[in-house]
Amino acid sequence: MDDLSPIRAKSGTNQEGTSAHNRRVMIEALRLNGALSRADLARATQLTKQAVSNIIEDLESDGLVVALDAVRRGRGQPSTPYRLVPEGAFAIGLQIDRYLTRAVAVDLMGSVLARAEANLPFDEPSKGVEVILGLIRGVRRELAEISAQSEQRLVGLGVAMPGPFGLKNSDDKWMMPAWQKFPLLETLAEGTGLNVGLQNDSAACATAERIVGAAHGVDHAVCLYVGYGIGTGLILNGELYSGGHGNAGEIGMALLSPAGPGSTPLEHRASLASLYQHLDLNPADNDIYHQMNALVIAEDPKMMAWIDGAAHDLRWSVHLIETIFDPQTVILTSGAPEALARRLVEAMHPLLPSIADRPGRNLPRLQLGTTDPWSIALGAAAAPISRAFDPLFSAILKTRSGGA
C-alpha cells in the first residue's frame, strides 16, 4: 500500500492495560484494508512501532495473521505485509423464524463455508429445537471436513430471531410467543457446548450489511429490514446499538396513527406478512420466494398495489429514522426477492423532506442493500466474531475492569 494512501482504522492507545483493545484495533484494520505492513499499521492506529510489532508476533503465534512476501517501495527498505488468516476463527449463525430455520458457518472474514436450512413446526419450540440442533450438527460436520481445527477455533453461536424480546404481554403471534417463553439459549448452549448470543433479525441483517454490504466502512447507518415483520438495525459510531433489552430499532411496532381504535402498527401494513395476506400466499410454502418474484416480474396488479401502499408507509419510516438518528444513509434490506425490494425502493421516491435532505451528500439518503434470504443467518454468525475480535467500546470497559 502507498504510504500516502488512507487506511481505514480506529486508533489504538499506548496507555498501559489496553493491549486487548489494541489487538482488536489491529485485527479490524487488517479486515477492512487487507494486507498491511507494520509501518502501515502503526501509522493508521497511532500505536508505536514496538507495540505493533509485539501484537503482530502474538497474532502470528495465535494463527490469526500470516506474513506475505516482502515488498520493495521505491528506494526504501522492503517491507513485509501481513494479512488475516480466514481459518483463524470460525462461528456458527442461526436464524429462527416462524416457519423455517437456517444455519451457516463462517470464517474470520465472514465467508460462508457451510449452510443448511429446514422447516420448523409453527410455534412448537420443543420440537423445533431438535430440528435446529440437528441442523447445527450437520453444519459443524461439514465445517470440520473443510478445516481440521474448526472445533478448536469456534468462537460461538449467534442466534437471530424476530423481536421484540421480554415483553409483558407477548401472546401476539407476530412475536412467536411460544419461542419467547422457551429457554432457547440455555437449550442451545447445552446442546452445542458453545457460547450462545441472541439478537433480533433486523440487527443481524445490519451486522451482515456492515461486513459485506452497503454499510461496510460506514460509521452511521440505519438498516431498514422488511421481512415477515419490520425492524431496523442501528449502526451508530461504527457499532451496532441494541438498546437496554435488545429491542432497539423495533420500528415495525410504531403506530401509523394515534393510539386507539383503528391504530395500526407499521409492520401490519408494510411487511412481507401483510403481503402474504394481501395475496393469499402461504408463508410456509418452500417456493414462496419464487412465487413473489414471478408476481413482480409479471407486474401483477395486486402485487403492484401492495408495493404502492407499503412504499407510502415506509417513506414515512425513513423520515422518522432520519429525524431521530441523523444517519449517513438508510439501507433497505429484506429477505424478499431483489426485484420486489428494488421496486419497493423505487416506489418510496421521492422521499419526504427531512434534515437529511442537504447538498453535498456522499451517500444517498436511501439505498437498496442485501436481499439475500441467508443474510440474517450470516449476520448472526458475524456476531460472535465481532464480540471476540472487534474494538468495541464494551470490550475496552471489560479490559479496564480486568476482564478478558
mmCIF file of C-alpha atoms in Angstrom:
data_model
loop_
_atom_site.group_PDB
_atom_site.id
_atom_site.type_symbol
_atom_site.label_atom_id
_atom_site.label_comp_id
_atom_site.label_asym_id
_atom_site.label_seq_id
_atom_site.Cartn_x
_atom_site.Cartn_y
_atom_site.Cartn_z
ATOM 1 C CA MET A 1 0.000 0.000 0.000
ATOM 2 C CA ASP A 2 1.223 3.502 -0.865
ATOM 3 C CA ASP A 3 2.492 5.414 2.191
ATOM 4 C CA LEU A 4 0.088 8.255 1.367
ATOM 5 C CA SER A 5 -2.985 6.078 0.861
ATOM 6 C CA PRO A 6 -5.659 6.478 3.549
ATOM 7 C CA ILE A 7 -6.096 3.436 5.764
ATOM 8 C CA ARG A 8 -9.398 2.823 7.479
ATOM 9 C CA ALA A 9 -8.732 2.028 11.121
ATOM 10 C CA LYS A 10 -9.633 3.031 14.636
ATOM 11 C CA SER A 11 -6.959 4.490 16.881
ATOM 12 C CA GLY A 12 -5.235 2.335 19.426
ATOM 13 C CA THR A 13 -3.844 3.639 22.689
ATOM 14 C CA ASN A 14 -0.334 3.448 24.075
ATOM 15 C CA GLN A 15 -1.579 3.556 27.657
ATOM 16 C CA GLU A 16 -0.930 0.556 29.857
ATOM 17 C CA GLY A 17 -3.625 -2.062 30.309
ATOM 18 C CA THR A 18 -5.153 -1.667 26.846
ATOM 19 C CA SER A 19 -3.316 -4.385 24.921
ATOM 20 C CA ALA A 20 -6.524 -6.354 24.289
ATOM 21 C CA HIS A 21 -8.140 -3.274 22.705
ATOM 22 C CA ASN A 22 -5.065 -2.607 20.556
ATOM 23 C CA ARG A 23 -5.108 -6.209 19.391
ATOM 24 C CA ARG A 24 -8.714 -5.788 18.277
ATOM 25 C CA VAL A 25 -7.876 -2.495 16.530
ATOM 26 C CA MET A 26 -5.145 -4.239 14.525
ATOM 27 C CA ILE A 27 -7.423 -7.113 13.523
ATOM 28 C CA GLU A 28 -10.122 -4.694 12.347
ATOM 29 C CA ALA A 29 -7.606 -2.659 10.334
ATOM 30 C CA LEU A 30 -6.475 -5.801 8.519
ATOM 31 C CA ARG A 31 -10.065 -6.881 7.907
ATOM 32 C CA LEU A 32 -11.051 -3.501 6.457
ATOM 33 C CA ASN A 33 -7.955 -2.838 4.369
ATOM 34 C CA GLY A 34 -6.427 -6.186 3.518
ATOM 35 C CA ALA A 35 -2.685 -6.770 3.852
ATOM 36 C CA LEU A 36 -0.740 -4.031 5.668
ATOM 37 C CA SER A 37 2.851 -3.639 6.814
ATOM 38 C CA ARG A 38 3.840 -2.883 10.388
ATOM 39 C CA ALA A 39 4.568 0.701 9.364
ATOM 40 C CA ASP A 40 1.125 0.974 7.768
ATOM 41 C CA LEU A 41 -0.491 -0.354 10.933
ATOM 42 C CA ALA A 42 1.476 1.987 13.196
ATOM 43 C CA ARG A 43 0.531 4.984 11.060
ATOM 44 C CA ALA A 44 -3.150 4.040 10.877
ATOM 45 C CA THR A 45 -3.682 3.049 14.511
ATOM 46 C CA GLN A 46 -1.348 5.666 16.065
ATOM 47 C CA LEU A 47 0.434 2.941 18.005
ATOM 48 C CA THR A 48 4.190 2.793 18.462
ATOM 49 C CA LYS A 49 6.104 0.551 16.070
ATOM 50 C CA GLN A 50 7.187 -1.570 19.029
ATOM 51 C CA ALA A 51 3.596 -2.048 20.166
ATOM 52 C CA VAL A 52 2.592 -3.032 16.638
ATOM 53 C CA SER A 53 5.483 -5.496 16.386
ATOM 54 C CA ASN A 54 4.557 -7.119 19.702
ATOM 55 C CA ILE A 55 0.918 -7.514 18.707
ATOM 56 C CA ILE A 56 1.796 -8.880 15.257
ATOM 57 C CA GLU A 57 4.020 -11.509 16.879
ATOM 58 C CA ASP A 58 1.197 -12.520 19.216
ATOM 59 C CA LEU A 59 -1.314 -12.697 16.378
ATOM 60 C CA GLU A 60 1.078 -14.805 14.292
ATOM 61 C CA SER A 61 1.603 -17.138 17.219
ATOM 62 C CA ASP A 62 -2.177 -17.492 17.625
ATOM 63 C CA GLY A 63 -2.621 -18.311 13.944
ATOM 64 C CA LEU A 64 -4.640 -15.166 13.226
ATOM 65 C CA VAL A 65 -2.228 -13.374 10.849
ATOM 66 C CA VAL A 66 0.413 -14.508 8.394
ATOM 67 C CA ALA A 67 3.331 -12.694 6.760
ATOM 68 C CA LEU A 68 3.382 -12.329 2.981
ATOM 69 C CA ASP A 69 6.370 -11.860 0.683
ATOM 70 C CA ALA A 70 8.352 -8.670 1.293
ATOM 71 C CA VAL A 71 7.539 -5.712 -0.978
ATOM 72 C CA ARG A 72 10.019 -3.012 -2.004
ATOM 73 C CA ARG A 73 8.735 0.560 -2.218
ATOM 74 C CA GLY A 74 10.931 2.868 -4.216
ATOM 75 C CA ARG A 75 14.416 3.213 -2.724
ATOM 76 C CA GLY A 76 13.396 2.279 0.800
ATOM 77 C CA GLN A 77 13.873 -0.972 2.615
ATOM 78 C CA PRO A 78 11.473 -3.772 1.660
ATOM 79 C CA SER A 79 8.504 -4.133 3.983
ATOM 80 C CA THR A 80 6.561 -7.254 4.940
ATOM 81 C CA PRO A 81 2.773 -7.055 4.648
ATOM 82 C CA TYR A 82 0.549 -9.108 6.932
ATOM 83 C CA ARG A 83 -2.948 -10.380 6.331
ATOM 84 C CA LEU A 84 -5.577 -12.078 8.429
ATOM 85 C CA VAL A 85 -5.857 -15.856 8.256
ATOM 86 C CA PRO A 86 -9.506 -16.628 7.438
ATOM 87 C CA GLU A 87 -9.165 -20.023 9.149
ATOM 88 C CA GLY A 88 -8.017 -18.300 12.355
ATOM 89 C CA ALA A 89 -11.556 -18.356 13.748
ATOM 90 C CA PHE A 90 -14.989 -19.702 12.914
ATOM 91 C CA ALA A 91 -18.538 -19.094 14.109
ATOM 92 C CA ILE A 92 -21.990 -20.555 13.599
ATOM 93 C CA GLY A 93 -25.005 -18.373 12.823
ATOM 94 C CA LEU A 94 -28.606 -19.422 13.276
ATOM 95 C CA GLN A 95 -31.807 -17.801 12.016
ATOM 96 C CA ILE A 96 -35.075 -18.849 13.629
ATOM 97 C CA ASP A 97 -38.282 -17.657 12.007
ATOM 98 C CA ARG A 98 -41.935 -18.681 12.168
ATOM 99 C CA TYR A 99 -41.709 -21.471 9.643
ATOM 100 C CA LEU A 100 -38.032 -22.129 8.967
ATOM 101 C CA THR A 101 -34.525 -22.139 10.346
ATOM 102 C CA ARG A 102 -31.183 -21.551 8.631
ATOM 103 C CA ALA A 103 -27.672 -22.247 9.899
ATOM 104 C CA VAL A 104 -24.350 -21.107 8.444
ATOM 105 C CA ALA A 105 -20.694 -21.486 9.364
ATOM 106 C CA VAL A 106 -18.361 -18.575 8.609
ATOM 107 C CA ASP A 107 -14.658 -17.886 8.939
ATOM 108 C CA LEU A 108 -12.914 -14.855 10.433
ATOM 109 C CA MET A 109 -13.523 -12.830 7.250
ATOM 110 C CA GLY A 110 -17.252 -13.594 7.182
ATOM 111 C CA SER A 111 -17.097 -16.006 4.242
ATOM 112 C CA VAL A 112 -19.810 -18.673 4.373
ATOM 113 C CA LEU A 113 -18.263 -22.142 4.358
ATOM 114 C CA ALA A 114 -21.282 -24.324 5.104
ATOM 115 C CA ARG A 115 -25.020 -23.791 5.310
ATOM 116 C CA ALA A 116 -28.273 -25.702 5.709
ATOM 117 C CA GLU A 117 -31.967 -24.965 6.218
ATOM 118 C CA ALA A 118 -35.056 -26.815 7.414
ATOM 119 C CA ASN A 119 -38.737 -26.224 8.052
ATOM 120 C CA LEU A 120 -39.917 -25.609 11.614
ATOM 121 C CA PRO A 121 -43.215 -26.617 13.203
ATOM 122 C CA PHE A 122 -45.057 -23.340 13.841
ATOM 123 C CA ASP A 123 -44.865 -22.176 17.461
ATOM 124 C CA GLU A 124 -43.641 -25.552 18.766
ATOM 125 C CA PRO A 125 -40.149 -24.845 20.172
ATOM 126 C CA SER A 126 -39.764 -28.201 21.934
ATOM 127 C CA LYS A 127 -39.950 -29.980 18.580
ATOM 128 C CA GLY A 128 -38.306 -27.164 16.661
ATOM 129 C CA VAL A 129 -35.177 -27.045 18.797
ATOM 130 C CA GLU A 130 -34.437 -30.692 17.936
ATOM 131 C CA VAL A 131 -34.571 -29.753 14.253
ATOM 132 C CA ILE A 132 -32.238 -26.829 14.959
ATOM 133 C CA LEU A 133 -29.690 -28.889 16.890
ATOM 134 C CA GLY A 134 -29.606 -31.450 14.069
ATOM 135 C CA LEU A 135 -29.036 -28.649 11.565
ATOM 136 C CA ILE A 136 -26.143 -27.244 13.606
ATOM 137 C CA ARG A 137 -24.535 -30.685 13.948
ATOM 138 C CA GLY A 138 -24.638 -31.102 10.168
ATOM 139 C CA VAL A 139 -23.058 -27.694 9.555
ATOM 140 C CA ARG A 140 -20.292 -28.421 12.076
ATOM 141 C CA ARG A 141 -19.522 -31.751 10.424
ATOM 142 C CA GLU A 142 -19.279 -30.038 7.049
ATOM 143 C CA LEU A 143 -17.030 -27.346 8.531
ATOM 144 C CA ALA A 144 -14.768 -29.965 10.126
ATOM 145 C CA GLU A 145 -14.231 -31.514 6.700
ATOM 146 C CA ILE A 146 -13.019 -28.128 5.461
ATOM 147 C CA SER A 147 -10.768 -27.327 8.433
ATOM 148 C CA ALA A 148 -9.413 -29.894 10.890
ATOM 149 C CA GLN A 149 -9.037 -27.143 13.529
ATOM 150 C CA SER A 150 -12.564 -25.779 13.207
ATOM 151 C CA GLU A 151 -13.855 -27.151 16.508
ATOM 152 C CA GLN A 152 -10.920 -25.688 18.455
ATOM 153 C CA ARG A 153 -11.375 -22.317 16.757
ATOM 154 C CA LEU A 154 -15.164 -21.945 17.053
ATOM 155 C CA VAL A 155 -15.785 -18.715 18.961
ATOM 156 C CA GLY A 156 -19.522 -19.131 19.447
ATOM 157 C CA LEU A 157 -23.058 -19.488 18.148
ATOM 158 C CA GLY A 158 -25.046 -16.401 17.182
ATOM 159 C CA VAL A 159 -28.833 -16.636 17.106
ATOM 160 C CA ALA A 160 -31.211 -14.233 15.372
ATOM 161 C CA MET A 161 -34.984 -14.302 15.606
ATOM 162 C CA PRO A 162 -37.841 -11.803 15.440
ATOM 163 C CA GLY A 163 -38.231 -9.482 18.406
ATOM 164 C CA PRO A 164 -39.125 -7.680 20.499
ATOM 165 C CA PHE A 165 -37.925 -9.688 23.477
ATOM 166 C CA GLY A 166 -39.206 -9.927 27.047
ATOM 167 C CA LEU A 167 -42.466 -8.012 26.739
ATOM 168 C CA LYS A 168 -45.097 -8.332 29.464
ATOM 169 C CA ASN A 169 -47.848 -9.331 27.035
ATOM 170 C CA SER A 170 -46.277 -11.470 24.333
ATOM 171 C CA ASP A 171 -49.222 -13.558 23.171
ATOM 172 C CA ASP A 172 -49.263 -11.774 19.807
ATOM 173 C CA LYS A 173 -48.455 -14.415 17.154
ATOM 174 C CA TRP A 174 -46.232 -11.871 15.392
ATOM 175 C CA MET A 175 -43.812 -12.185 18.331
ATOM 176 C CA MET A 176 -43.511 -16.005 18.341
ATOM 177 C CA PRO A 177 -44.781 -16.202 21.940
ATOM 178 C CA ALA A 178 -44.006 -19.898 22.492
ATOM 179 C CA TRP A 179 -40.374 -19.339 21.443
ATOM 180 C CA GLN A 180 -40.191 -16.233 23.629
ATOM 181 C CA LYS A 181 -41.095 -18.298 26.700
ATOM 182 C CA PHE A 182 -38.889 -21.263 25.809
ATOM 183 C CA PRO A 183 -35.388 -21.496 27.423
ATOM 184 C CA LEU A 184 -33.811 -21.276 23.987
ATOM 185 C CA LEU A 185 -30.313 -20.012 24.771
ATOM 186 C CA GLU A 186 -29.816 -22.447 27.631
ATOM 187 C CA THR A 187 -31.027 -25.361 25.498
ATOM 188 C CA LEU A 188 -28.769 -24.426 22.591
ATOM 189 C CA ALA A 189 -25.746 -23.886 24.849
ATOM 190 C CA GLU A 190 -26.247 -27.299 26.431
ATOM 191 C CA GLY A 191 -26.870 -28.982 23.080
ATOM 192 C CA THR A 192 -23.884 -27.443 21.275
ATOM 193 C CA GLY A 193 -21.321 -26.729 24.014
ATOM 194 C CA LEU A 194 -20.885 -23.226 22.564
ATOM 195 C CA ASN A 195 -21.300 -19.732 23.938
ATOM 196 C CA VAL A 196 -24.653 -18.507 22.608
ATOM 197 C CA GLY A 197 -25.820 -14.937 21.982
ATOM 198 C CA LEU A 198 -29.176 -13.615 20.774
ATOM 199 C CA GLN A 199 -30.180 -10.600 18.689
ATOM 200 C CA ASN A 200 -33.242 -9.667 16.682
ATOM 201 C CA ASP A 201 -33.320 -10.408 12.979
ATOM 202 C CA SER A 202 -33.040 -6.781 11.845
ATOM 203 C CA ALA A 203 -29.908 -6.281 13.960
ATOM 204 C CA ALA A 204 -28.412 -9.429 12.422
ATOM 205 C CA CYS A 205 -29.222 -8.137 8.944
ATOM 206 C CA ALA A 206 -27.438 -4.874 9.793
ATOM 207 C CA THR A 207 -24.415 -6.833 11.011
ATOM 208 C CA ALA A 208 -24.245 -8.658 7.678
ATOM 209 C CA GLU A 209 -24.630 -5.355 5.839
ATOM 210 C CA ARG A 210 -21.760 -3.889 7.874
ATOM 211 C CA ILE A 211 -19.458 -6.771 6.977
ATOM 212 C CA VAL A 212 -20.174 -7.417 3.303
ATOM 213 C CA GLY A 213 -22.779 -4.885 2.197
ATOM 214 C CA ALA A 214 -23.577 -1.205 1.742
ATOM 215 C CA ALA A 215 -22.820 -0.359 5.394
ATOM 216 C CA HIS A 216 -19.218 -1.585 5.114
ATOM 217 C CA GLY A 217 -16.981 1.208 6.375
ATOM 218 C CA VAL A 218 -19.954 3.499 7.215
ATOM 219 C CA ASP A 219 -19.976 4.810 10.784
ATOM 220 C CA HIS A 220 -23.620 5.907 10.968
ATOM 221 C CA ALA A 221 -26.197 3.853 9.077
ATOM 222 C CA VAL A 222 -29.672 2.515 9.746
ATOM 223 C CA CYS A 223 -30.722 -0.696 8.024
ATOM 224 C CA LEU A 224 -34.484 -0.859 7.497
ATOM 225 C CA TYR A 225 -35.325 -4.566 7.368
ATOM 226 C CA VAL A 226 -38.518 -5.621 5.600
ATOM 227 C CA GLY A 227 -39.172 -9.253 6.402
ATOM 228 C CA TYR A 228 -42.102 -11.134 7.885
ATOM 229 C CA GLY A 229 -42.086 -8.160 10.266
ATOM 230 C CA ILE A 230 -40.248 -4.834 10.080
ATOM 231 C CA GLY A 231 -37.323 -3.599 12.151
ATOM 232 C CA THR A 232 -34.184 -1.510 11.976
ATOM 233 C CA GLY A 233 -30.574 -2.320 12.725
ATOM 234 C CA LEU A 234 -28.789 0.715 14.138
ATOM 235 C CA ILE A 235 -25.109 1.205 13.336
ATOM 236 C CA LEU A 236 -24.028 4.179 15.444
ATOM 237 C CA ASN A 237 -20.395 5.290 15.715
ATOM 238 C CA GLY A 238 -19.389 2.135 13.850
ATOM 239 C CA GLU A 239 -21.023 -0.213 16.358
ATOM 240 C CA LEU A 240 -24.337 -1.998 16.437
ATOM 241 C CA TYR A 241 -26.645 -0.454 19.029
ATOM 242 C CA SER A 242 -29.052 -2.952 20.613
ATOM 243 C CA GLY A 243 -30.638 -0.927 23.414
ATOM 244 C CA GLY A 244 -31.182 -1.795 27.050
ATOM 245 C CA HIS A 245 -33.067 -5.043 26.374
ATOM 246 C CA GLY A 246 -32.020 -5.933 22.827
ATOM 247 C CA ASN A 247 -35.126 -4.279 21.367
ATOM 248 C CA ALA A 248 -33.657 -1.130 19.791
ATOM 249 C CA GLY A 249 -34.973 -0.427 16.307
ATOM 250 C CA GLU A 250 -38.389 -2.111 16.562
ATOM 251 C CA ILE A 251 -39.914 0.464 14.238
ATOM 252 C CA GLY A 252 -42.396 -2.088 12.936
ATOM 253 C CA MET A 253 -44.345 -1.633 16.171
ATOM 254 C CA ALA A 254 -44.669 2.129 15.619
ATOM 255 C CA LEU A 255 -48.284 3.163 15.183
ATOM 256 C CA LEU A 256 -49.241 4.904 11.950
ATOM 257 C CA SER A 257 -51.958 6.881 13.716
ATOM 258 C CA PRO A 258 -52.576 7.910 17.330
ATOM 259 C CA ALA A 259 -53.294 5.022 19.695
ATOM 260 C CA GLY A 260 -56.899 3.983 19.814
ATOM 261 C CA PRO A 261 -59.457 2.309 17.579
ATOM 262 C CA GLY A 262 -58.093 1.891 14.083
ATOM 263 C CA SER A 263 -54.447 2.394 15.027
ATOM 264 C CA THR A 264 -52.211 0.024 13.098
ATOM 265 C CA PRO A 265 -48.532 -0.880 13.596
ATOM 266 C CA LEU A 266 -46.310 -0.273 10.577
ATOM 267 C CA GLU A 267 -45.435 -3.946 10.126
ATOM 268 C CA HIS A 268 -49.103 -4.942 9.883
ATOM 269 C CA ARG A 269 -49.328 -2.881 6.675
ATOM 270 C CA ALA A 270 -45.891 -2.899 5.020
ATOM 271 C CA SER A 271 -44.203 -6.190 5.967
ATOM 272 C CA LEU A 272 -43.976 -9.390 3.941
ATOM 273 C CA ALA A 273 -46.563 -10.888 6.288
ATOM 274 C CA SER A 274 -49.022 -8.236 5.126
ATOM 275 C CA LEU A 275 -48.086 -9.065 1.526
ATOM 276 C CA TYR A 276 -48.751 -12.779 2.090
ATOM 277 C CA GLN A 277 -52.169 -11.902 3.486
ATOM 278 C CA HIS A 278 -52.892 -9.458 0.668
ATOM 279 C CA LEU A 279 -52.049 -12.043 -1.988
ATOM 280 C CA ASP A 280 -53.367 -15.056 -0.043
ATOM 281 C CA LEU A 281 -49.929 -16.723 -0.090
ATOM 282 C CA ASN A 282 -48.825 -19.370 2.392
ATOM 283 C CA PRO A 283 -45.522 -18.262 4.018
ATOM 284 C CA ALA A 284 -44.742 -21.901 4.820
ATOM 285 C CA ASP A 285 -44.517 -22.813 1.110
ATOM 286 C CA ASN A 286 -40.992 -23.807 0.123
ATOM 287 C CA ASP A 287 -41.227 -21.814 -3.107
ATOM 288 C CA ILE A 288 -42.697 -18.622 -1.597
ATOM 289 C CA TYR A 289 -39.616 -16.655 -2.695
ATOM 290 C CA HIS A 290 -40.085 -17.707 -6.324
ATOM 291 C CA GLN A 291 -43.831 -17.033 -6.192
ATOM 292 C CA MET A 292 -43.213 -13.428 -5.105
ATOM 293 C CA ASN A 293 -40.506 -12.954 -7.709
ATOM 294 C CA ALA A 294 -42.773 -14.205 -10.508
ATOM 295 C CA LEU A 295 -45.591 -11.856 -9.467
ATOM 296 C CA VAL A 296 -43.250 -8.848 -9.525
ATOM 297 C CA ILE A 297 -41.834 -9.727 -12.933
ATOM 298 C CA ALA A 298 -45.371 -10.165 -14.297
ATOM 299 C CA GLU A 299 -46.369 -6.830 -12.697
ATOM 300 C CA ASP A 300 -49.356 -8.491 -11.080
ATOM 301 C CA PRO A 301 -51.896 -5.717 -10.251
ATOM 302 C CA LYS A 302 -52.418 -6.890 -6.650
ATOM 303 C CA MET A 303 -48.658 -7.029 -6.114
ATOM 304 C CA MET A 304 -48.177 -3.536 -7.577
ATOM 305 C CA ALA A 305 -50.981 -2.193 -5.377
ATOM 306 C CA TRP A 306 -49.323 -3.595 -2.272
ATOM 307 C CA ILE A 307 -45.969 -2.101 -3.272
ATOM 308 C CA ASP A 308 -47.535 1.341 -3.647
ATOM 309 C CA GLY A 309 -49.246 1.136 -0.255
ATOM 310 C CA ALA A 310 -46.211 -0.268 1.546
ATOM 311 C CA ALA A 311 -43.927 2.340 -0.033
ATOM 312 C CA HIS A 312 -46.180 5.108 1.299
ATOM 313 C CA ASP A 313 -45.791 3.832 4.878
ATOM 314 C CA LEU A 314 -42.076 3.021 4.558
ATOM 315 C CA ARG A 315 -41.420 6.512 3.174
ATOM 316 C CA TRP A 316 -42.752 7.826 6.480
ATOM 317 C CA SER A 317 -40.475 5.456 8.392
ATOM 318 C CA VAL A 318 -37.390 6.766 6.544
ATOM 319 C CA HIS A 319 -38.371 10.317 7.509
ATOM 320 C CA LEU A 320 -38.696 9.212 11.147
ATOM 321 C CA ILE A 321 -35.337 7.408 11.094
ATOM 322 C CA GLU A 322 -33.542 10.407 9.594
ATOM 323 C CA THR A 323 -35.115 12.799 12.069
ATOM 324 C CA ILE A 324 -34.141 10.757 15.134
ATOM 325 C CA PHE A 325 -30.774 9.240 14.199
ATOM 326 C CA ASP A 326 -29.300 11.524 11.510
ATOM 327 C CA PRO A 327 -27.596 8.608 9.709
ATOM 328 C CA GLN A 328 -25.256 8.954 6.747
ATOM 329 C CA THR A 329 -27.631 6.669 4.834
ATOM 330 C CA VAL A 330 -30.680 4.441 5.271
ATOM 331 C CA ILE A 331 -30.291 0.983 3.736
ATOM 332 C CA LEU A 332 -33.340 -1.113 2.909
ATOM 333 C CA THR A 333 -32.612 -4.803 3.420
ATOM 334 C CA SER A 334 -35.011 -7.687 3.008
ATOM 335 C CA GLY A 335 -35.480 -11.397 2.683
ATOM 336 C CA ALA A 336 -37.677 -10.665 -0.333
ATOM 337 C CA PRO A 337 -36.517 -11.196 -3.920
ATOM 338 C CA GLU A 338 -34.311 -8.386 -5.214
ATOM 339 C CA ALA A 339 -36.871 -7.459 -7.885
ATOM 340 C CA LEU A 340 -39.500 -6.837 -5.193
ATOM 341 C CA ALA A 341 -37.137 -4.935 -2.878
ATOM 342 C CA ARG A 342 -35.918 -2.784 -5.782
ATOM 343 C CA ARG A 343 -39.494 -1.928 -6.839
ATOM 344 C CA LEU A 344 -40.229 -1.007 -3.226
ATOM 345 C CA VAL A 345 -37.249 1.363 -3.019
ATOM 346 C CA GLU A 346 -38.176 2.967 -6.334
ATOM 347 C CA ALA A 347 -41.770 3.478 -5.167
ATOM 348 C CA MET A 348 -40.558 5.158 -1.958
ATOM 349 C CA HIS A 349 -39.195 8.063 -4.010
ATOM 350 C CA PRO A 350 -39.479 10.943 -3.839
ATOM 351 C CA LEU A 351 -38.610 10.801 -0.128
ATOM 352 C CA LEU A 352 -40.238 13.169 2.321
ATOM 353 C CA PRO A 353 -38.264 16.328 3.167
ATOM 354 C CA SER A 354 -36.134 15.863 6.273
ATOM 355 C CA ILE A 355 -32.943 17.056 7.960
ATOM 356 C CA ALA A 356 -31.076 14.565 5.764
ATOM 357 C CA ASP A 357 -32.065 16.432 2.606
ATOM 358 C CA ARG A 358 -28.921 18.539 2.289
ATOM 359 C CA PRO A 359 -26.450 19.355 -0.506
ATOM 360 C CA GLY A 360 -23.053 17.721 -0.747
ATOM 361 C CA ARG A 361 -24.101 14.259 0.416
ATOM 362 C CA ASN A 362 -21.588 11.460 -0.192
ATOM 363 C CA LEU A 363 -24.174 8.700 0.201
ATOM 364 C CA PRO A 364 -27.801 8.526 -0.942
ATOM 365 C CA ARG A 365 -30.469 9.071 1.688
ATOM 366 C CA LEU A 366 -31.965 5.668 0.826
ATOM 367 C CA GLN A 367 -30.317 2.770 -0.959
ATOM 368 C CA LEU A 368 -31.011 -0.897 -1.566
ATOM 369 C CA GLY A 369 -28.910 -3.283 0.487
ATOM 370 C CA THR A 370 -28.725 -7.048 0.705
ATOM 371 C CA THR A 371 -31.752 -9.081 -0.349
ATOM 372 C CA ASP A 372 -30.182 -12.497 0.204
ATOM 373 C CA PRO A 373 -32.528 -14.622 2.359
ATOM 374 C CA TRP A 374 -29.414 -16.008 4.098
ATOM 375 C CA SER A 375 -28.244 -12.584 5.278
ATOM 376 C CA ILE A 376 -29.835 -12.917 8.739
ATOM 377 C CA ALA A 377 -28.012 -16.180 9.429
ATOM 378 C CA LEU A 378 -24.788 -14.592 8.143
ATOM 379 C CA GLY A 379 -25.255 -11.611 10.450
ATOM 380 C CA ALA A 380 -25.974 -13.935 13.365
ATOM 381 C CA ALA A 381 -22.704 -15.767 12.664
ATOM 382 C CA ALA A 382 -20.809 -12.497 12.476
ATOM 383 C CA ALA A 383 -21.930 -11.509 15.982
ATOM 384 C CA PRO A 384 -19.637 -13.966 17.841
ATOM 385 C CA ILE A 385 -16.754 -12.917 15.562
ATOM 386 C CA SER A 386 -17.478 -9.294 16.404
ATOM 387 C CA ARG A 387 -17.630 -9.946 20.141
ATOM 388 C CA ALA A 388 -14.322 -11.798 20.020
ATOM 389 C CA PHE A 389 -12.312 -9.528 17.723
ATOM 390 C CA ASP A 390 -13.854 -6.078 17.096
ATOM 391 C CA PRO A 391 -12.603 -2.993 19.014
ATOM 392 C CA LEU A 392 -15.920 -2.386 20.747
ATOM 393 C CA PHE A 393 -16.343 0.181 23.491
ATOM 394 C CA SER A 394 -17.782 -2.540 25.739
ATOM 395 C CA ALA A 395 -14.607 -4.586 25.239
ATOM 396 C CA ILE A 396 -12.484 -1.635 26.388
ATOM 397 C CA LEU A 397 -14.551 -1.344 29.570
ATOM 398 C CA LYS A 398 -14.080 -5.062 30.289
ATOM 399 C CA THR A 399 -10.346 -4.756 29.722
ATOM 400 C CA ARG A 400 -10.003 -1.832 32.107
ATOM 401 C CA SER A 401 -12.032 -3.633 34.772
ATOM 402 C CA GLY A 402 -9.814 -6.691 34.499
ATOM 403 C CA GLY A 403 -11.943 -8.768 32.112
ATOM 404 C CA ALA A 404 -10.793 -10.677 29.047
#
